[in-house]
PDB file of C-alpha atoms in Angstrom:
ATOM      1  CA  MET A  21      -6.859   2.873  -5.057  1.00  0.00           C
ATOM      2  CA  ALA A  22      -9.273   5.493  -3.637  1.00  0.00           C
ATOM      3  CA  ASP A  23      -7.566   8.646  -5.138  1.00  0.00           C
ATOM      4  CA  HIS A  24      -6.339   8.833  -8.586  1.00  0.00           C
ATOM      5  CA  PRO A  25      -2.390   9.476  -8.559  1.00  0.00           C
ATOM      6  CA  LEU A  26      -2.738  12.413 -10.672  1.00  0.00           C
ATOM      7  CA  SER A  27      -5.027  14.393  -8.244  1.00  0.00           C
ATOM      8  CA  SER A  28      -3.012  13.469  -5.230  1.00  0.00           C
ATOM      9  CA  SER A  29      -0.456  15.103  -3.051  1.00  0.00           C
ATOM     10  CA  GLY A  30       2.147  13.082  -1.464  1.00  0.00           C
ATOM     11  CA  LEU A  31       3.811   9.909  -2.398  1.00  0.00           C
ATOM     12  CA  THR A  32       1.801   7.238  -4.380  1.00  0.00           C
ATOM     13  CA  LEU A  33       2.996   3.754  -4.923  1.00  0.00           C
ATOM     14  CA  ASP A  34       0.471   2.630  -7.561  1.00  0.00           C
ATOM     15  CA  GLN A  35       0.302  -1.250  -7.930  1.00  0.00           C
ATOM     16  CA  VAL A  36       4.094  -1.790  -7.057  1.00  0.00           C
ATOM     17  CA  GLU A  37       5.224  -5.231  -7.267  1.00  0.00           C
ATOM     18  CA  ILE A  38       8.899  -6.419  -6.888  1.00  0.00           C
ATOM     19  CA  ASP A  39      10.369  -9.872  -7.483  1.00  0.00           C
ATOM     20  CA  LEU A  40      13.754 -11.544  -7.164  1.00  0.00           C
ATOM     21  CA  GLY A  41      13.717 -14.557  -9.599  1.00  0.00           C
ATOM     22  CA  THR A  42      10.541 -16.419  -8.826  1.00  0.00           C
ATOM     23  CA  ARG A  43      10.031 -14.865  -5.433  1.00  0.00           C
ATOM     24  CA  ARG A  44       7.540 -12.043  -4.855  1.00  0.00           C
ATOM     25  CA  LEU A  45       9.120  -9.671  -2.518  1.00  0.00           C
ATOM     26  CA  VAL A  46       6.822  -6.575  -2.398  1.00  0.00           C
ATOM     27  CA  THR A  47       3.197  -5.970  -3.325  1.00  0.00           C
ATOM     28  CA  LEU A  48       2.154  -2.491  -2.383  1.00  0.00           C
ATOM     29  CA  ASP A  49      -0.634  -0.094  -3.617  1.00  0.00           C
ATOM     30  CA  ARG A  50      -0.658   2.901  -1.112  1.00  0.00           C
ATOM     31  CA  ARG A  51      -0.609   6.520  -0.895  1.00  0.00           C
ATOM     32  CA  ILE A  52       1.340   8.355   1.938  1.00  0.00           C
ATOM     33  CA  GLY A  53      -0.032  11.884   2.461  1.00  0.00           C
ATOM     34  CA  PRO A  54       2.044  14.927   3.276  1.00  0.00           C
ATOM     35  CA  GLY A  55       3.213  14.620   6.962  1.00  0.00           C
ATOM     36  CA  GLU A  56       2.190  10.974   7.068  1.00  0.00           C
ATOM     37  CA  VAL A  57       4.376   7.912   7.813  1.00  0.00           C
ATOM     38  CA  LEU A  58       3.921   4.566   6.287  1.00  0.00           C
ATOM     39  CA  THR A  59       6.165   1.894   8.069  1.00  0.00           C
ATOM     40  CA  VAL A  60       7.275  -1.216   6.183  1.00  0.00           C
ATOM     41  CA  MET A  61       8.529  -4.056   8.449  1.00  0.00           C
ATOM     42  CA  GLY A  62      10.398  -7.192   7.725  1.00  0.00           C
ATOM     43  CA  ASP A  63      13.323  -9.459   8.153  1.00  0.00           C
ATOM     44  CA  SER A  64      16.731  -9.021   6.364  1.00  0.00           C
ATOM     45  CA  GLY A  65      15.992 -10.077   2.654  1.00  0.00           C
ATOM     46  CA  SER A  66      12.429  -9.484   2.667  1.00  0.00           C
ATOM     47  CA  GLY A  67      12.679  -6.616   0.175  1.00  0.00           C
ATOM     48  CA  LYS A  68      12.382  -3.470   2.352  1.00  0.00           C
ATOM     49  CA  SER A  69      15.503  -1.695   0.953  1.00  0.00           C
ATOM     50  CA  SER A  70      14.712  -3.010  -2.546  1.00  0.00           C
ATOM     51  CA  LEU A  71      11.473  -1.026  -2.271  1.00  0.00           C
ATOM     52  CA  LEU A  72      13.326   2.217  -1.405  1.00  0.00           C
ATOM     53  CA  ASP A  73      15.900   1.559  -4.140  1.00  0.00           C
ATOM     54  CA  PHE A  74      12.982   1.309  -6.675  1.00  0.00           C
ATOM     55  CA  ILE A  75      11.250   4.490  -5.515  1.00  0.00           C
ATOM     56  CA  ALA A  76      14.561   6.325  -5.535  1.00  0.00           C
ATOM     57  CA  GLY A  77      15.764   5.039  -8.824  1.00  0.00           C
ATOM     58  CA  PHE A  78      18.656   2.744  -7.582  1.00  0.00           C
ATOM     59  CA  LEU A  79      17.076  -0.721  -7.953  1.00  0.00           C
ATOM     60  CA  ASP A  80      19.548  -3.422  -8.741  1.00  0.00           C
ATOM     61  CA  PRO A  81      18.866  -5.020 -12.229  1.00  0.00           C
ATOM     62  CA  ALA A  82      18.763  -8.468 -10.562  1.00  0.00           C
ATOM     63  CA  PHE A  83      15.304  -7.383  -9.399  1.00  0.00           C
ATOM     64  CA  ARG A  84      12.189  -6.947 -11.470  1.00  0.00           C
ATOM     65  CA  ALA A  85       9.830  -4.222 -10.674  1.00  0.00           C
ATOM     66  CA  ARG A  86       6.177  -3.256 -11.844  1.00  0.00           C
ATOM     67  CA  GLY A  87       4.034  -0.524 -11.110  1.00  0.00           C
ATOM     68  CA  ARG A  88       4.198   3.281 -11.044  1.00  0.00           C
ATOM     69  CA  ILE A  89       5.479   5.927  -8.580  1.00  0.00           C
ATOM     70  CA  TRP A  90       3.862   9.360  -8.264  1.00  0.00           C
ATOM     71  CA  LEU A  91       5.071  12.269  -6.229  1.00  0.00           C
ATOM     72  CA  ASP A  92       2.719  15.227  -5.859  1.00  0.00           C
ATOM     73  CA  GLY A  93       0.850  14.278  -8.922  1.00  0.00           C
ATOM     74  CA  THR A  94       3.955  13.804 -11.181  1.00  0.00           C
ATOM     75  CA  GLU A  95       4.972  10.261 -12.157  1.00  0.00           C
ATOM     76  CA  ILE A  96       8.701   9.727 -11.271  1.00  0.00           C
ATOM     77  CA  THR A  97       8.874   6.035 -12.232  1.00  0.00           C
ATOM     78  CA  SER A  98      11.220   6.693 -15.303  1.00  0.00           C
ATOM     79  CA  LEU A  99      12.987   9.732 -14.040  1.00  0.00           C
ATOM     80  CA  PRO A 100      16.774   9.607 -13.266  1.00  0.00           C
ATOM     81  CA  PRO A 101      17.531   9.345  -9.439  1.00  0.00           C
ATOM     82  CA  GLN A 102      18.614  13.112  -9.311  1.00  0.00           C
ATOM     83  CA  GLU A 103      15.252  14.281 -10.807  1.00  0.00           C
ATOM     84  CA  ARG A 104      12.903  12.256  -8.532  1.00  0.00           C
ATOM     85  CA  LYS A 105      13.059  14.868  -5.510  1.00  0.00           C
ATOM     86  CA  VAL A 106      13.233  12.042  -2.971  1.00  0.00           C
ATOM     87  CA  GLY A 107      15.529  12.119  -0.031  1.00  0.00           C
ATOM     88  CA  LEU A 108      17.214   8.886   1.437  1.00  0.00           C
ATOM     89  CA  MET A 109      18.530   8.444   5.006  1.00  0.00           C
ATOM     90  CA  PHE A 110      20.503   5.218   5.569  1.00  0.00           C
ATOM     91  CA  GLN A 111      21.855   3.454   8.649  1.00  0.00           C
ATOM     92  CA  ALA A 112      25.090   5.353   8.348  1.00  0.00           C
ATOM     93  CA  PRO A 113      25.006   9.298   8.126  1.00  0.00           C
ATOM     94  CA  LEU A 114      27.369   9.157   5.062  1.00  0.00           C
ATOM     95  CA  LEU A 115      28.599  12.789   5.586  1.00  0.00           C
ATOM     96  CA  PHE A 116      31.583  13.566   3.312  1.00  0.00           C
ATOM     97  CA  PRO A 117      34.687  13.100   5.378  1.00  0.00           C
ATOM     98  CA  HIS A 118      36.760  15.651   3.409  1.00  0.00           C
ATOM     99  CA  MET A 119      34.278  18.478   4.118  1.00  0.00           C
ATOM    100  CA  SER A 120      33.444  20.270   7.345  1.00  0.00           C
ATOM    101  CA  VAL A 121      30.050  19.944   8.877  1.00  0.00           C
ATOM    102  CA  GLY A 122      29.089  23.247   7.381  1.00  0.00           C
ATOM    103  CA  GLU A 123      30.458  22.425   3.920  1.00  0.00           C
ATOM    104  CA  ASN A 124      28.312  19.169   4.089  1.00  0.00           C
ATOM    105  CA  LEU A 125      25.140  21.317   4.623  1.00  0.00           C
ATOM    106  CA  LEU A 126      26.135  23.703   1.817  1.00  0.00           C
ATOM    107  CA  PHE A 127      26.359  20.825  -0.392  1.00  0.00           C
ATOM    108  CA  GLY A 128      22.698  20.262   0.117  1.00  0.00           C
ATOM    109  CA  LEU A 129      21.951  23.812  -0.582  1.00  0.00           C
ATOM    110  CA  ASP A 130      23.819  24.116  -3.683  1.00  0.00           C
ATOM    111  CA  ARG A 131      20.805  23.253  -5.682  1.00  0.00           C
ATOM    112  CA  ILE A 132      19.321  26.708  -4.707  1.00  0.00           C
ATOM    113  CA  LYS A 133      20.739  28.730  -7.620  1.00  0.00           C
ATOM    114  CA  ASP A 134      19.127  32.132  -6.775  1.00  0.00           C
ATOM    115  CA  GLN A 135      20.993  32.555  -3.418  1.00  0.00           C
ATOM    116  CA  GLY A 136      24.643  33.541  -2.803  1.00  0.00           C
ATOM    117  CA  ARG A 137      26.975  31.561  -0.663  1.00  0.00           C
ATOM    118  CA  GLU A 138      26.482  34.006   2.262  1.00  0.00           C
ATOM    119  CA  GLN A 139      22.917  33.401   2.176  1.00  0.00           C
ATOM    120  CA  ARG A 140      23.167  29.805   2.092  1.00  0.00           C
ATOM    121  CA  ARG A 141      25.733  29.926   4.926  1.00  0.00           C
ATOM    122  CA  VAL A 142      22.934  31.658   7.107  1.00  0.00           C
ATOM    123  CA  LEU A 143      20.604  28.832   6.251  1.00  0.00           C
ATOM    124  CA  ALA A 144      23.076  26.226   7.205  1.00  0.00           C
ATOM    125  CA  GLU A 145      23.927  28.015  10.477  1.00  0.00           C
ATOM    126  CA  ASP A 146      20.093  28.309  11.186  1.00  0.00           C
ATOM    127  CA  ALA A 147      19.654  24.430  10.510  1.00  0.00           C
ATOM    128  CA  LEU A 148      22.457  23.775  12.955  1.00  0.00           C
ATOM    129  CA  SER A 149      20.806  25.730  15.768  1.00  0.00           C
ATOM    130  CA  ASP A 150      17.632  24.098  15.061  1.00  0.00           C
ATOM    131  CA  VAL A 151      19.064  20.767  15.949  1.00  0.00           C
ATOM    132  CA  GLY A 152      21.038  21.916  18.774  1.00  0.00           C
ATOM    133  CA  LEU A 153      24.384  22.143  17.178  1.00  0.00           C
ATOM    134  CA  ALA A 154      24.864  25.928  16.841  1.00  0.00           C
ATOM    135  CA  GLY A 155      28.692  26.639  16.434  1.00  0.00           C
ATOM    136  CA  PHE A 156      29.531  23.393  14.704  1.00  0.00           C
ATOM    137  CA  PHE A 157      29.820  24.757  11.172  1.00  0.00           C
ATOM    138  CA  GLY A 158      33.679  24.366  11.165  1.00  0.00           C
ATOM    139  CA  ARG A 159      33.706  21.060  12.743  1.00  0.00           C
ATOM    140  CA  ASP A 160      35.250  17.814  11.285  1.00  0.00           C
ATOM    141  CA  PRO A 161      32.441  15.290  11.119  1.00  0.00           C
ATOM    142  CA  ALA A 162      34.827  12.774  12.361  1.00  0.00           C
ATOM    143  CA  THR A 163      34.827  14.474  15.865  1.00  0.00           C
ATOM    144  CA  LEU A 164      31.087  14.174  16.185  1.00  0.00           C
ATOM    145  CA  SER A 165      28.932  11.489  18.065  1.00  0.00           C
ATOM    146  CA  GLY A 166      26.761   9.081  16.141  1.00  0.00           C
ATOM    147  CA  GLY A 167      23.862  10.977  17.085  1.00  0.00           C
ATOM    148  CA  GLN A 168      25.260  14.249  16.089  1.00  0.00           C
ATOM    149  CA  GLN A 169      26.136  12.887  12.654  1.00  0.00           C
ATOM    150  CA  THR A 170      22.647  11.772  12.181  1.00  0.00           C
ATOM    151  CA  ARG A 171      21.342  15.108  13.013  1.00  0.00           C
ATOM    152  CA  ILE A 172      23.792  16.641  10.485  1.00  0.00           C
ATOM    153  CA  ALA A 173      22.737  14.069   7.856  1.00  0.00           C
ATOM    154  CA  LEU A 174      19.019  14.940   8.408  1.00  0.00           C
ATOM    155  CA  MET A 175      19.451  18.643   8.035  1.00  0.00           C
ATOM    156  CA  ARG A 176      21.650  18.333   4.926  1.00  0.00           C
ATOM    157  CA  LEU A 177      18.667  16.242   3.526  1.00  0.00           C
ATOM    158  CA  LEU A 178      15.907  18.488   4.240  1.00  0.00           C
ATOM    159  CA  LEU A 179      18.000  21.595   3.146  1.00  0.00           C
ATOM    160  CA  ALA A 180      18.047  20.015  -0.361  1.00  0.00           C
ATOM    161  CA  GLU A 181      14.164  20.392  -0.286  1.00  0.00           C
ATOM    162  CA  PRO A 182      13.075  16.872  -1.139  1.00  0.00           C
ATOM    163  CA  GLY A 183       9.435  16.087  -1.790  1.00  0.00           C
ATOM    164  CA  ALA A 184       9.462  12.714   0.219  1.00  0.00           C
ATOM    165  CA  LEU A 185      11.696  11.268   2.750  1.00  0.00           C
ATOM    166  CA  LEU A 186      12.767   7.610   2.569  1.00  0.00           C
ATOM    167  CA  LEU A 187      14.307   6.179   5.741  1.00  0.00           C
ATOM    168  CA  ASP A 188      16.323   2.923   5.649  1.00  0.00           C
ATOM    169  CA  GLU A 189      16.841   1.980   9.354  1.00  0.00           C
ATOM    170  CA  PRO A 190      18.449   5.131  10.069  1.00  0.00           C
ATOM    171  CA  PHE A 191      18.311   4.824  13.797  1.00  0.00           C
ATOM    172  CA  SER A 192      19.765   1.019  13.945  1.00  0.00           C
ATOM    173  CA  SER A 193      23.393   2.241  14.650  1.00  0.00           C
ATOM    174  CA  LEU A 194      22.493   4.405  17.542  1.00  0.00           C
ATOM    175  CA  ASP A 195      22.407   3.359  21.232  1.00  0.00           C
ATOM    176  CA  GLN A 196      19.242   3.097  22.968  1.00  0.00           C
ATOM    177  CA  SER A 197      19.586   6.305  24.882  1.00  0.00           C
ATOM    178  CA  ARG A 198      20.000   8.482  21.772  1.00  0.00           C
ATOM    179  CA  ARG A 199      17.481   6.442  19.389  1.00  0.00           C
ATOM    180  CA  SER A 200      14.347   7.687  21.025  1.00  0.00           C
ATOM    181  CA  ASP A 201      15.338  11.373  20.603  1.00  0.00           C
ATOM    182  CA  LEU A 202      16.607  11.049  17.006  1.00  0.00           C
ATOM    183  CA  ARG A 203      13.232   9.313  16.048  1.00  0.00           C
ATOM    184  CA  ASN A 204      11.293  12.208  17.570  1.00  0.00           C
ATOM    185  CA  LEU A 205      13.581  14.753  15.653  1.00  0.00           C
ATOM    186  CA  VAL A 206      13.146  13.072  12.279  1.00  0.00           C
ATOM    187  CA  PHE A 207       9.373  12.477  12.420  1.00  0.00           C
ATOM    188  CA  SER A 208       8.813  15.935  13.745  1.00  0.00           C
ATOM    189  CA  LYS A 209      10.802  17.681  11.149  1.00  0.00           C
ATOM    190  CA  ALA A 210       9.055  15.545   8.369  1.00  0.00           C
ATOM    191  CA  ARG A 211       5.675  16.600   9.641  1.00  0.00           C
ATOM    192  CA  GLU A 212       6.866  20.288  10.103  1.00  0.00           C
ATOM    193  CA  LYS A 213       7.803  20.285   6.241  1.00  0.00           C
ATOM    194  CA  GLY A 214       4.740  18.186   5.145  1.00  0.00           C
ATOM    195  CA  LEU A 215       6.802  15.364   3.674  1.00  0.00           C
ATOM    196  CA  PRO A 216       5.499  11.926   3.128  1.00  0.00           C
ATOM    197  CA  VAL A 217       7.619   9.411   4.826  1.00  0.00           C
ATOM    198  CA  LEU A 218       8.380   5.802   3.985  1.00  0.00           C
ATOM    199  CA  LEU A 219      10.309   4.021   6.841  1.00  0.00           C
ATOM    200  CA  VAL A 220      11.548   0.538   6.561  1.00  0.00           C
ATOM    201  CA  THR A 221      12.792  -1.248   9.688  1.00  0.00           C
ATOM    202  CA  HIS A 222      12.784  -4.481  11.724  1.00  0.00           C
ATOM    203  CA  ASP A 223      12.423  -2.687  15.074  1.00  0.00           C
ATOM    204  CA  PRO A 224       8.806  -2.446  16.326  1.00  0.00           C
ATOM    205  CA  ASP A 225       9.878   0.710  18.393  1.00  0.00           C
ATOM    206  CA  ASP A 226      10.585   2.563  15.193  1.00  0.00           C
ATOM    207  CA  ALA A 227       7.115   1.768  13.988  1.00  0.00           C
ATOM    208  CA  ASP A 228       5.579   2.907  17.265  1.00  0.00           C
ATOM    209  CA  ALA A 229       7.434   6.147  17.229  1.00  0.00           C
ATOM    210  CA  ALA A 230       6.267   6.900  13.569  1.00  0.00           C
ATOM    211  CA  GLY A 231       2.730   6.636  14.550  1.00  0.00           C
ATOM    212  CA  GLY A 232       1.423   5.664  11.175  1.00  0.00           C
ATOM    213  CA  ASP A 233       0.306   2.513   9.366  1.00  0.00           C
ATOM    214  CA  VAL A 234       2.361  -0.547   9.307  1.00  0.00           C
ATOM    215  CA  ILE A 235       2.729  -3.008   6.625  1.00  0.00           C
ATOM    216  CA  ARG A 236       4.699  -6.368   7.228  1.00  0.00           C
ATOM    217  CA  LEU A 237       6.518  -8.281   4.326  1.00  0.00           C
TER     218      LEU A 237
END
């Protein structure tokens, strides 16, 4: 690797290998710089989601993984998931159904200890306005469209201030007319915040929209 992980910002996958039984699924040695997107493509069962699980700290014990993960110069390989500062977006938005839209966003902001609830509410309202959903604070998530739910899930994730963004085919459940707009929103927000992004997908259009390097498993 050209840059030593200790001196590199962004997300570094240092000689990462993931096996299932005798089958090698993933071999990856890459750095994703701030604001960059690396797309990993492959069919179902190729190891795409397992790679994200390893980075986030959720890899099933049935898999065997080697290598190290660095985020902004800090090794996170052995840290518990809640301390890794990586944000995950899945195919489904996974909003909390017992919370309003605003409460879902405040959940992401609860980690910010030096701000009162009113200050956090202002941040949540601003986030809603930022994605064209002003006035949705009190709405029930069940009343929203799939695209609206995905926008809320994105802003909840960004409000938690992750150091990297992991995308597990988050656009696949959307219809074609909304998919392009949501792709552009996600990637533009990641660039704006200088987040390294790892996208796994089987859709070539996702890779084209991401605009970065593509690896095929």
